[in-house]
XYZ file of C-alpha atoms in Angstrom:
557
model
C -40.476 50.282 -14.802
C -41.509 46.374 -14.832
C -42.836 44.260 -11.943
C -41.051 41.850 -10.641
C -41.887 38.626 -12.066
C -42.952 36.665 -8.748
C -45.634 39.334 -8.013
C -46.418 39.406 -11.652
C -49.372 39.068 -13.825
C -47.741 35.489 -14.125
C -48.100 34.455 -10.838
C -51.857 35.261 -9.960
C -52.719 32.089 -10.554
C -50.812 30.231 -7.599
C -51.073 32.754 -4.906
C -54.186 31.002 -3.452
C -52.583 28.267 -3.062
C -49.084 29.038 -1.681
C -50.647 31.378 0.809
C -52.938 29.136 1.912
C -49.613 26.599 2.158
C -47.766 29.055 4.051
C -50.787 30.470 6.754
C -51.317 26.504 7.588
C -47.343 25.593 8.022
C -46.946 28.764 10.079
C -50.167 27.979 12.154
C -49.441 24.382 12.660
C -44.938 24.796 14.028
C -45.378 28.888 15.164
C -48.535 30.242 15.656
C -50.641 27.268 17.349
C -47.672 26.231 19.692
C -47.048 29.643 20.971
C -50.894 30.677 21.820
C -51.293 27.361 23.306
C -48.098 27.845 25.329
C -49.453 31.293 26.580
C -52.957 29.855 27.834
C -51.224 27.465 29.638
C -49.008 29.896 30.852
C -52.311 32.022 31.867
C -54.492 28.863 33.379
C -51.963 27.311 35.334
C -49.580 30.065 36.556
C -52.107 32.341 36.871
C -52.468 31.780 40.986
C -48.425 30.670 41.026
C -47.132 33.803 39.204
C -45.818 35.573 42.638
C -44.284 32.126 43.616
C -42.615 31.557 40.710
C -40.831 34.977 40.126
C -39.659 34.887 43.755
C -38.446 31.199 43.097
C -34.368 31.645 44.492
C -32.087 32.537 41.491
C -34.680 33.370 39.062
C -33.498 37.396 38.838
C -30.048 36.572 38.787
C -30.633 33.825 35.650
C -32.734 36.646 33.679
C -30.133 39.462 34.895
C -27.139 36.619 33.382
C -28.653 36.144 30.218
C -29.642 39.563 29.203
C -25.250 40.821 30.302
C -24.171 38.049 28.348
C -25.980 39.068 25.611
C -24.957 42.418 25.429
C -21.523 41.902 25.925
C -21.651 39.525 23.088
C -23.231 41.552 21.242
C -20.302 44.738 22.065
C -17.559 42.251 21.028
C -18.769 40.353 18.178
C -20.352 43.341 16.214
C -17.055 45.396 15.789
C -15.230 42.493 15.490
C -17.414 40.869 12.418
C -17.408 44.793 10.601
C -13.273 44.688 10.995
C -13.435 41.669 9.441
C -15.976 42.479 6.482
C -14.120 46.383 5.789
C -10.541 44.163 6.497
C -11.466 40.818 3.651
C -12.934 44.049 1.390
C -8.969 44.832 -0.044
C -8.082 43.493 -2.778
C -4.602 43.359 -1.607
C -4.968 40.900 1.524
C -3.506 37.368 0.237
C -5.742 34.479 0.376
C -8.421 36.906 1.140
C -11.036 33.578 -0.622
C -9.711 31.143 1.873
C -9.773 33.515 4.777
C -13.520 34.410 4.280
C -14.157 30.714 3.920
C -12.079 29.973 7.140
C -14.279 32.885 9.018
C -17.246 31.290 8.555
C -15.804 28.529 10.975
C -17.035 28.939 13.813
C -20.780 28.760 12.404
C -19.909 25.132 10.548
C -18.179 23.749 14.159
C -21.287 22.925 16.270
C -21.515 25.265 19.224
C -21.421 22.560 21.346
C -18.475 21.200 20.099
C -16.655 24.272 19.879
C -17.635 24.870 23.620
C -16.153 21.521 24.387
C -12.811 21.679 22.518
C -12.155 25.021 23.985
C -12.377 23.305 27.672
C -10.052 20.719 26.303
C -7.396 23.160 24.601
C -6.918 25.649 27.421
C -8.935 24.505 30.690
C -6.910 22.773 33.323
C -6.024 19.086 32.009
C -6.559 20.176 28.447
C -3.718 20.840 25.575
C -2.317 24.086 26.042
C -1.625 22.419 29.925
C -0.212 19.352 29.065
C 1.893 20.850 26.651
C 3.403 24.332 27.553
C 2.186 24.406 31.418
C -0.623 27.049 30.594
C -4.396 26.989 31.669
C -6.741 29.443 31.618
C -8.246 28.854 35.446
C -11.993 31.182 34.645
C -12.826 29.244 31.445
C -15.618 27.685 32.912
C -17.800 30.751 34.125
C -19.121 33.779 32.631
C -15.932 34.828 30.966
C -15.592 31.940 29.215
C -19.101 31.346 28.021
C -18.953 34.918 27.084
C -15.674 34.633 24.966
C -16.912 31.448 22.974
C -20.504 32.996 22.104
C -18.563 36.073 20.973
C -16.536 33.668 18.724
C -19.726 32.213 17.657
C -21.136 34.947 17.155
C -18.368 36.967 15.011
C -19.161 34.792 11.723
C -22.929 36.146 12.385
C -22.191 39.804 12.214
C -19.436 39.244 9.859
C -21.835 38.000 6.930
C -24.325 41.293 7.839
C -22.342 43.187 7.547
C -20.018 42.152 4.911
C -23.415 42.177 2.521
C -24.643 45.402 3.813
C -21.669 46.609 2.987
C -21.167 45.402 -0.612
C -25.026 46.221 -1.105
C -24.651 50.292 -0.045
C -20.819 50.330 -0.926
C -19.638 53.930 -2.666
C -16.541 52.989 -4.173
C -15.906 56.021 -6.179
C -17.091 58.356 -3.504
C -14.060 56.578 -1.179
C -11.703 56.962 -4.161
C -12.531 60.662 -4.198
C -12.619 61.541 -0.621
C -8.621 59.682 -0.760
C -7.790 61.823 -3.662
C -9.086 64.715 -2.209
C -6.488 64.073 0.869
C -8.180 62.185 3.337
C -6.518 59.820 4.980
C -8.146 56.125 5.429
C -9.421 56.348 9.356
C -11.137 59.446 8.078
C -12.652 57.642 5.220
C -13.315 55.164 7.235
C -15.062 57.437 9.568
C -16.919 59.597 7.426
C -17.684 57.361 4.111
C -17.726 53.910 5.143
C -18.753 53.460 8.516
C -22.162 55.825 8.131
C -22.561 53.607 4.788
C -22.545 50.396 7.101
C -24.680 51.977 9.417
C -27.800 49.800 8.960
C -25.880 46.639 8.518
C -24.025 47.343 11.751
C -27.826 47.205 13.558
C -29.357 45.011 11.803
C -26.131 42.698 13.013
C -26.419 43.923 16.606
C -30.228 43.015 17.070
C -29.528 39.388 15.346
C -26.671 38.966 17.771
C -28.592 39.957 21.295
C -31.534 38.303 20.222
C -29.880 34.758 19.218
C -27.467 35.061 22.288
C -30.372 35.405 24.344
C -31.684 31.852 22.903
C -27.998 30.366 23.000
C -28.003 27.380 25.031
C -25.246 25.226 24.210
C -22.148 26.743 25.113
C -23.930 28.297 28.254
C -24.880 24.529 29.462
C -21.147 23.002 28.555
C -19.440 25.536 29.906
C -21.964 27.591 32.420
C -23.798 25.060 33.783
C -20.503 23.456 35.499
C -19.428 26.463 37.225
C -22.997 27.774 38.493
C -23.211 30.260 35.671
C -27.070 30.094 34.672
C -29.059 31.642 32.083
C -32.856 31.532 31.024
C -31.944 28.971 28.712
C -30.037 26.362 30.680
C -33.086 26.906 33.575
C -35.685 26.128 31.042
C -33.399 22.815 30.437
C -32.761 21.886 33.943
C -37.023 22.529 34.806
C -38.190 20.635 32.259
C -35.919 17.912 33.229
C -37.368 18.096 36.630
C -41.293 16.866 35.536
C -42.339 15.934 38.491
C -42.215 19.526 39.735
C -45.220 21.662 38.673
C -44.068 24.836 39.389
C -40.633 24.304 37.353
C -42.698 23.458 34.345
C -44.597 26.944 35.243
C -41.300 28.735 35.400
C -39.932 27.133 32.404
C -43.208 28.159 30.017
C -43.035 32.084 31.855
C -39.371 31.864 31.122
C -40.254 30.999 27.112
C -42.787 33.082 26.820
C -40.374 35.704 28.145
C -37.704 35.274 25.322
C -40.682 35.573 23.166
C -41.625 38.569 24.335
C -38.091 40.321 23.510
C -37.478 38.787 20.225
C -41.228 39.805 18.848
C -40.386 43.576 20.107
C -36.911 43.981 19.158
C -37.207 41.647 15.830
C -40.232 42.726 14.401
C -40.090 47.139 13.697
C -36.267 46.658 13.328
C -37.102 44.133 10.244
C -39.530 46.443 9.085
C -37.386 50.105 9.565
C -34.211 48.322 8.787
C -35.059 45.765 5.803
C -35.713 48.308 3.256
C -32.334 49.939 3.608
C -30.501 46.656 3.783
C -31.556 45.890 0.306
C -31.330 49.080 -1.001
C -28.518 48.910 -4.426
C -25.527 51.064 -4.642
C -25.419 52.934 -7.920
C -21.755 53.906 -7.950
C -19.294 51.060 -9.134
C -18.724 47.398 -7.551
C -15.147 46.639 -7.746
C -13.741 47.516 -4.349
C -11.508 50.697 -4.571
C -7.680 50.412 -3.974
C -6.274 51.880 -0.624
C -4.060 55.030 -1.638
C -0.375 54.386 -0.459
C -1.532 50.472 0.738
C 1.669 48.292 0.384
C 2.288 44.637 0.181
C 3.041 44.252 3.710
C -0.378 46.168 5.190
C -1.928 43.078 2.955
C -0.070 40.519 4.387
C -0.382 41.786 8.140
C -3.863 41.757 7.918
C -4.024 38.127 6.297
C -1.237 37.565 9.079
C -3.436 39.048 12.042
C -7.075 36.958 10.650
C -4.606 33.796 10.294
C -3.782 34.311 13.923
C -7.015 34.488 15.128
C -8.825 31.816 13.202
C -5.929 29.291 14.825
C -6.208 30.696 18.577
C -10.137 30.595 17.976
C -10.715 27.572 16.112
C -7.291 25.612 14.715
C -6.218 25.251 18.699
C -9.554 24.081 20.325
C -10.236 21.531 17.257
C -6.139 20.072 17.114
C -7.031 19.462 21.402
C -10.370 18.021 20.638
C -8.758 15.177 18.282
C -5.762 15.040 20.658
C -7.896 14.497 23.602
C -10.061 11.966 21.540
C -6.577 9.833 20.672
C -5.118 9.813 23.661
C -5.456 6.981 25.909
C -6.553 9.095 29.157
C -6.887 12.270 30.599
C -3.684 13.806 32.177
C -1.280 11.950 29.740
C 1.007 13.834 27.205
C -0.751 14.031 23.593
C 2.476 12.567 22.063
C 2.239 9.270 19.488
C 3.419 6.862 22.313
C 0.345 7.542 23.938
C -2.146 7.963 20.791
C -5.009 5.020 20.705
C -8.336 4.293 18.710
C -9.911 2.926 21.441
C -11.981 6.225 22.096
C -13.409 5.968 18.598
C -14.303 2.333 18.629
C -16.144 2.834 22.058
C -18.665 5.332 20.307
C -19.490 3.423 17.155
C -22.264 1.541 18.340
C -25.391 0.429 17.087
C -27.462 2.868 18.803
C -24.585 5.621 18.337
C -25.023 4.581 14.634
C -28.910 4.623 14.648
C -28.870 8.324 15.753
C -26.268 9.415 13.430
C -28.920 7.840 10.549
C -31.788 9.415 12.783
C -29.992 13.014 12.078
C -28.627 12.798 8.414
C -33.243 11.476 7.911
C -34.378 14.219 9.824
C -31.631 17.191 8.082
C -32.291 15.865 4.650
C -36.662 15.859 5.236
C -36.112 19.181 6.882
C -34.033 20.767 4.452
C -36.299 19.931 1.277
C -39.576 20.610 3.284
C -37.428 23.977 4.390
C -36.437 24.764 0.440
C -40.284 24.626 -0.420
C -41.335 26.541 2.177
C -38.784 29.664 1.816
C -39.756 29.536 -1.677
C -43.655 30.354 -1.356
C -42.654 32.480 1.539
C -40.014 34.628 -1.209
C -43.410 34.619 -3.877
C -45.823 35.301 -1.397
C -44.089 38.195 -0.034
C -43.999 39.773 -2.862
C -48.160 40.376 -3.206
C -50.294 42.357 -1.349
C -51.748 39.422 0.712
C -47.978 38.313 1.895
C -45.662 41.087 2.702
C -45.633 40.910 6.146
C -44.828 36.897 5.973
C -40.895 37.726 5.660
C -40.911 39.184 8.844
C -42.653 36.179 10.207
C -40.687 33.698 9.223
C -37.552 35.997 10.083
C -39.285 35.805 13.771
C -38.984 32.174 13.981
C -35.345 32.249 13.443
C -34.768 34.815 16.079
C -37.267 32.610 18.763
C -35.064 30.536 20.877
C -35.087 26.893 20.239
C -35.998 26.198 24.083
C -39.201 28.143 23.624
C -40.123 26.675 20.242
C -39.558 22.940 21.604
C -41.964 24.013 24.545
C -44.693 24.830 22.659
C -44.338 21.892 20.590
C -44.562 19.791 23.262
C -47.262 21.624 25.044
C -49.673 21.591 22.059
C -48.396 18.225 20.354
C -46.835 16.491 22.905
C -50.082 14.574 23.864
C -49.533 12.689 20.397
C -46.032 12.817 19.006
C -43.401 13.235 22.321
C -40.514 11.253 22.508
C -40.059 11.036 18.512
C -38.973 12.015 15.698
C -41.628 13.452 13.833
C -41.873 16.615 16.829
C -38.101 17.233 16.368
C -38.747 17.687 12.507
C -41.404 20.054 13.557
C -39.100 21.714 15.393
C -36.576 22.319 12.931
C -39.159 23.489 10.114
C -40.231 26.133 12.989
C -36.644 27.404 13.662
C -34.753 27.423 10.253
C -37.745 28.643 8.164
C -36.001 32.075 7.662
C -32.105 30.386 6.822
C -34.078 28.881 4.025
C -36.259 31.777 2.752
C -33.716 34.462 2.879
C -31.237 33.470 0.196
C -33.642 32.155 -1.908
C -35.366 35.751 -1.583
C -32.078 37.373 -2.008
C -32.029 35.412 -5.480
C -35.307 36.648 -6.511
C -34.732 40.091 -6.307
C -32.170 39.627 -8.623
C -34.264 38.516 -11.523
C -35.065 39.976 -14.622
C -38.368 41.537 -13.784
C -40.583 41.321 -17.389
C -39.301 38.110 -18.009
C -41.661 35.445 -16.667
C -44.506 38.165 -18.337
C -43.153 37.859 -21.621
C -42.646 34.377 -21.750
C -46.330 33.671 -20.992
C -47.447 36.151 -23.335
C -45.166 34.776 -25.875
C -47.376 31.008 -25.184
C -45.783 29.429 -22.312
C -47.394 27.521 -19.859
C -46.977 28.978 -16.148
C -45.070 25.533 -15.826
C -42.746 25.934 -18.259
C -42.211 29.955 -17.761
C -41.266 29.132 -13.776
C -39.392 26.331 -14.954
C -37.076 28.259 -17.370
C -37.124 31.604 -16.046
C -37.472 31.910 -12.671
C -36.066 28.035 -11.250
C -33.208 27.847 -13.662
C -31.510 31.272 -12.552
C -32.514 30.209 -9.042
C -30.996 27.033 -8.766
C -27.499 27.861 -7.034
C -29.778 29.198 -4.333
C -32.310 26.987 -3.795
C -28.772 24.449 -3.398
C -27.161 26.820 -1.219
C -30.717 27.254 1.263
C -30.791 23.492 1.177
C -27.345 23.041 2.493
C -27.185 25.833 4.420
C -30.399 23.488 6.134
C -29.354 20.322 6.066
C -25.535 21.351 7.983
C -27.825 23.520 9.932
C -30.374 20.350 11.589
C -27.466 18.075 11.284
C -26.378 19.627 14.161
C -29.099 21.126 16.671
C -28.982 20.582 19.981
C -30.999 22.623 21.649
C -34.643 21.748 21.058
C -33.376 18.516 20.215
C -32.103 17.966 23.589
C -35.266 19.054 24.774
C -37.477 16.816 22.379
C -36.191 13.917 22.104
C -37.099 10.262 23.861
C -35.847 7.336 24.529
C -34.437 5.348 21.522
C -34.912 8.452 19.468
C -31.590 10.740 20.429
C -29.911 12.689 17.893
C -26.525 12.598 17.092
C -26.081 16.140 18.257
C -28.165 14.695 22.131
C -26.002 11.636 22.098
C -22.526 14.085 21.961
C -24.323 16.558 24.915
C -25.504 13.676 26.781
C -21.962 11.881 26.970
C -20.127 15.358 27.971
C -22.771 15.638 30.655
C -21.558 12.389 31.873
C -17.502 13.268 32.086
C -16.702 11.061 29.484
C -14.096 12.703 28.322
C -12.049 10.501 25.884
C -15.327 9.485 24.280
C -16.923 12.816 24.408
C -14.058 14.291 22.203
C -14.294 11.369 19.553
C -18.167 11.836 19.017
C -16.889 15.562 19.024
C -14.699 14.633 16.126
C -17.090 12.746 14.167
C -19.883 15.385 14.302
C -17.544 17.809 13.292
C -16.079 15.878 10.206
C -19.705 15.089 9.316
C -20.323 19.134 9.043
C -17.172 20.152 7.861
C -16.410 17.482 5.143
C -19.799 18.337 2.838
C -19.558 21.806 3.651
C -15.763 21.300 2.149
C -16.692 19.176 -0.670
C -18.874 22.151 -1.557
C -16.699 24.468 -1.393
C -14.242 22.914 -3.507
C -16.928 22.505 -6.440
C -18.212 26.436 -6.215
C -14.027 27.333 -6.331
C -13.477 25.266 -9.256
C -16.289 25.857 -11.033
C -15.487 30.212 -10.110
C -11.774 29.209 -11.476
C -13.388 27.889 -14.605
C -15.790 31.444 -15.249
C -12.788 33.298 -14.872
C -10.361 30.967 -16.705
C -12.873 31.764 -19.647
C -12.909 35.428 -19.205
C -9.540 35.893 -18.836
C -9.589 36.715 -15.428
C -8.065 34.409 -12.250
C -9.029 36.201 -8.970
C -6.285 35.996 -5.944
C-alpha cells in the first residue's frame, strides 16, 4: 500500500522548513498571546480574583451563555441532519439550488442577519407595518436564541451532510428496504448510527462557537439586558479606565479558553479518524422504495418555506427599511427614497470598505499558505498534532483571541490594521487548512514518488502533481477566507482605532447608535458585497458542472 505523497519520500526535503514556518506563525497569533494573557491574568488578578467573581451579574452572564449554547446546540443539530438526510434524495426538485440557498445564513453576516430580523418582525419593522404582526420577545433570550440557531443550522448542516456522504451504506439501505423495512426504521437503524460521529462532531462545533458568538447576542441581547460572556468582555474593555473590568474581561477569555481546549481537543482526536473514514459500498444515493413525486416536492416545498421565513423575510425588511424614508411609514413606492444610501457613502465609510476588501484579500492568501504547510506537515511524524491546533483556533472565540493580541502586541500595533490582520490569521487558520487537507487525502498516493524518481525536480513534481489537482481547493479555502474577514466583527470591533474601522465596525457602530434608516443601507451593502462574489462563484462552478456532465452525457436535476 503507497504513502501518501505529502508525507512521502518526496517531501523530506521541505519539512524543516514548513514546520519551522508553521511553530513561528502559531507562536507569534496563538500561542504567545494566550500565555501572555494568562500571566497577566495571574499577576494582576491574582489578589482581585474573589472581587471579581462576586462582581454583580457575573454568574448570571456565564450561566446565559453556557443555556444559550446548549439550546442552540439542541435545535440546530437535528435541524442541520434533517436537512443533510432530506437534500440526500434524488427526487427533491432543485435539490442544487436548495443546498446552495442553505448555506445562507453563513454568507449573511451575523450581524446583519441579527439586524434584519429586528426590522422584519420586531415592533416597527415589516411584518408590523404590513399585516399588523410583531413578535413582542424578539429582543431577549428567545430571540437571540432563535437567530444563533438559524446561524448555526448551515454549520451542522455541512457536518453532517459530509459525514454522511463519507460513511454512507447505500446498498446496505437498499437491502434493509427490500427486506421490508420501512424508511423511519432505516432511518433508525442504518442511517442515523452511520451519522453518529458526524452528529457529535457537529454538536461540539456548535456549543463551542455559540459560546464565542457575539454578534447577534450584542444586537439583539444587549438591548433587552440579555448578557453573555461575550458581550461583557465587549462592554469591560470598553470601560478602560476600570481596572478590575479589564481583570474580569481577561478571566472571562481565559475562561472560554478553557472550554474550547477541553471539549475541542480529545473530541478532534477520538472523533477525526472516523469522520474521514471511506465508505466501501456504492456512492450514488439509493432511491426511497414507494417515494412519489409529491414526497419530493413537499420536502423542496417545506426547505423553500423555511429559507424565506429565515432569511428571504428578514433581508426583503432590511432593504425595505433601508428605502424608506423613516421609521413607522408604510414600505410602499410612494414612500421609497435613496437618501439612506447616499448618507452612508462617505469618504471615511468608503476608506473602511477599502480597509476590509485589503485586509480579506492579505488574510486570505497569507491563510491559503498557511493551511497548506499545516495539510503537509500533518502528515509527518513531527506535525500530526498541528491539525488539531489550528482546528483550536477556529473554535477560540474571537473576543479572547483579540485580547491577547492586544495584551501582548498592543504596546506596538493597537488601534491599526496590522493587529486586526493578526487577528484574522489566528481565527480562520483552520477554514483554510481543512479543505485544502480534505483535497490532499484525495490524491494519488505514489504519484509525486514516481515523478521524482522518473527525474523531476521537487518543483516541478509539486507543481504538476500535487498543486494542479489541488487547485479548486486552494480557490475554494481562499474564498471561503476572504467572504469570511470581509465580514468579522467581533475582534474587529474589539481591535480597531480611530480612523482604522472596518466595514463590518462601521455597520455595528451605526446600529449601536439607532440609526436605523442608515443602519439598514450599510446592512445592504455589506450583504451585496458577500453575497454577489459568493454568487458569481457559484454561477462559474454550475456552469462549468453543466459542461462535465453535458460531455458525459449526463445533466443532473
Amino acid at each position: 500500500m503507497g504513502r501518501h505523497p505529502l508525507g512521502a519520500r518526496g517531501l523530506r526535503d521541505p519539512t524543516a522548513p514548513v514546520g519551522l514556518l508553521v511553530v513561528v506563525a502559531a507562536a507569534l497569533v496563538v500561542v504567545l498571546p494566550l500565555v501572555r494573557m494568562a500571566r497577566t491574568a495571574w499577576i494582576e488578578g491574582s489578589g482581585q480574583f474573589g472581587d471579581v467573581i462576586s462582581r454583580p451579574g457575573l454568574g448570571t452572564t456565564v450561566t446565559h451563555s453556557i443555556l444559550l449554547a446548549v439550546a442552540v446546540t439542541v435545535l440546530s443539530v437535528p435541524g442541520g441532519a434533517l436537512l443533510a438526510i432530506a437534500l440526500r434524495r434524488p427526487d427533491v426538485p432543485g435539490r442544487r439550488l436548495l443546498r446552495l440557498c442553505v448555506l445562507l445564513p453563513v454568507l449573511v453576516p451575523d450581524f446583519v442577519l441579527a439586524y434584519s430580523w429586528l426590522r422584519s418582525y420586531g415592533r416597527a419593522g415589516f411584518t408590523d407595518d404590513l399585516l399588523g404582526v410583531t413578535w413582542d420577545g424578539i429582543q431577549g433570550p428567545v430571540g437571540v436564541t432563535v437567530v444563533v440557531a438559524v446561524n448555526a443550522v448551515p454549520l451542522a448542516y455541512v457536518v453532517t451532510a459530509v459525514g454522511l456522504a463519507t460513511r454512507d451504506e447505500p446498498a446496505l439501505e437498499r437491502a434493509a428496504r427490500v427486506a421490508g423495512a420501512n424508511a423511519f426504521t432505516v432511518l433508525r437503524t442504518i442511517t442515523l448510527p452511520l451519522m453518529g460521529p458526524a452528529l457529535a462532531a457537529a454538536a461540539i462545533l456548535v456549543f463551542v462557537l455559540t459560546l464565542g458568538t457575539f454578534a447577534i447576542p450584542q444586537v439583539m441581547g444587549a438591548p433587552a439586558g440579555f448578557a453573555t460572556v461575550t458581550t461583557r468582555i465587549y462592554a469591560n474593555l470598553s470601560r478602560s479606565s476600570d481596572p478590575a473590568a479589564f481583570v474580569e474581561a481577561i478571566m472571562l477569555a481565559l475562561l472560554l479558553v478553557v472550554i474550547a481546549i477541553m471539549v475541542v481537543a480529545p473530541a478532534d482526536q477520538l472523533l477525526g479518524p472516523r469522520l474521514r473514514a471511506t465508505r466501501s459500498a456504492a456512492t450514488d444515493p439509493a432511491p426511497t422504495v414507494g417515494a412519489t413525486a409529491r414526497s419530493g416536492r413537499w420536502i423542496s416545498t417545506t426547505i423553500t418555506g423555511y429559507l424565506l421565513l429565515t432569511v428571504g423575510l428578514p433581508l426583503v425588511a432590511l432593504v425595505a427599511t433601508a428605502m424608506t424614508r423613516a421609521v413607522g411609514l408604510s414600505p410602499t413606492p410612494s414612500n421609497w427614497t435613496l437618501d439612506n444610501f447616499r448618507a452612508v457613502i462617505t469618504i471615511r465609510n468608503q476608506e473602511a470598505l477599502g480597509r476590509s476588501i485589503l485586509l480579506a484579500l492579505a488574510a486570505a492568501s497569507i491563510l491559503v499558505v498557511l493551511g497548506a504547510c499545516v495539510a503537509a506537515l500533518e502528515r509527518t511524524r513531527f506535525g500530526r498534532g498541528t491539525g488539531t491546533l489550528v482546528m483550536l483556533t477556529f473554535v477560540l472565540p474571537g473576543s479572547t483571541l483579540a485580547v491577547g493580541l492586544l495584551i501582548t502586541y498592543g504596546r506596538w500595533l493597537s488601534d491599526t490594521a496590522l493587529i486586526i490582520l493578526l487577528a484574522y490569521l489566528a481565527k480562520l487558520w483552520a477554514v483554510a487548512h481543512r479543505p485544502i487537507s480534505g483535497a490532499v487525502d484525495r490524491l494519488p498516493p505514489d504519484e509525486l514518488s514516481a515523478s521524482r524518481v522518473s527525474g523531476a525536480s521537487l518543483v516541478v513534481a509539486l507543481r504538476t502533481v500535487v498543486l494542479r489537482p489541488l487547485a479548486p481547493a486552494l480557490v475554494a479555502a481562499w474564498l471561503v477566507c476572504f467572504l469570511t474577514a470581509l465580514h468579522e466583527v467581533t475582534m474587529s470591533s474589539l481591535l480597531y482605532g480611530p480612523g482604522n474601522e472596518t466595514f463590518a465596525v462601521v455597520v455595528l457602530n451605526s446600529a449601536e447608535l439607532g440609526q436605523v434608516g442608515r443602519t439598514a443601507a450599510l446592512s445592504v451593502l455589506m450583504t451585496l458585497l458577500i453575497l454577489v462574489p459568493a454568487g458569481l462563484c457559484w454561477l462559474v462552478i454550475r456552469r462549468l458542472d453543466l459542461r462535465r456532465a453535458m460531455t458525459r452525457g449526463v445533466v443532473d436535476d
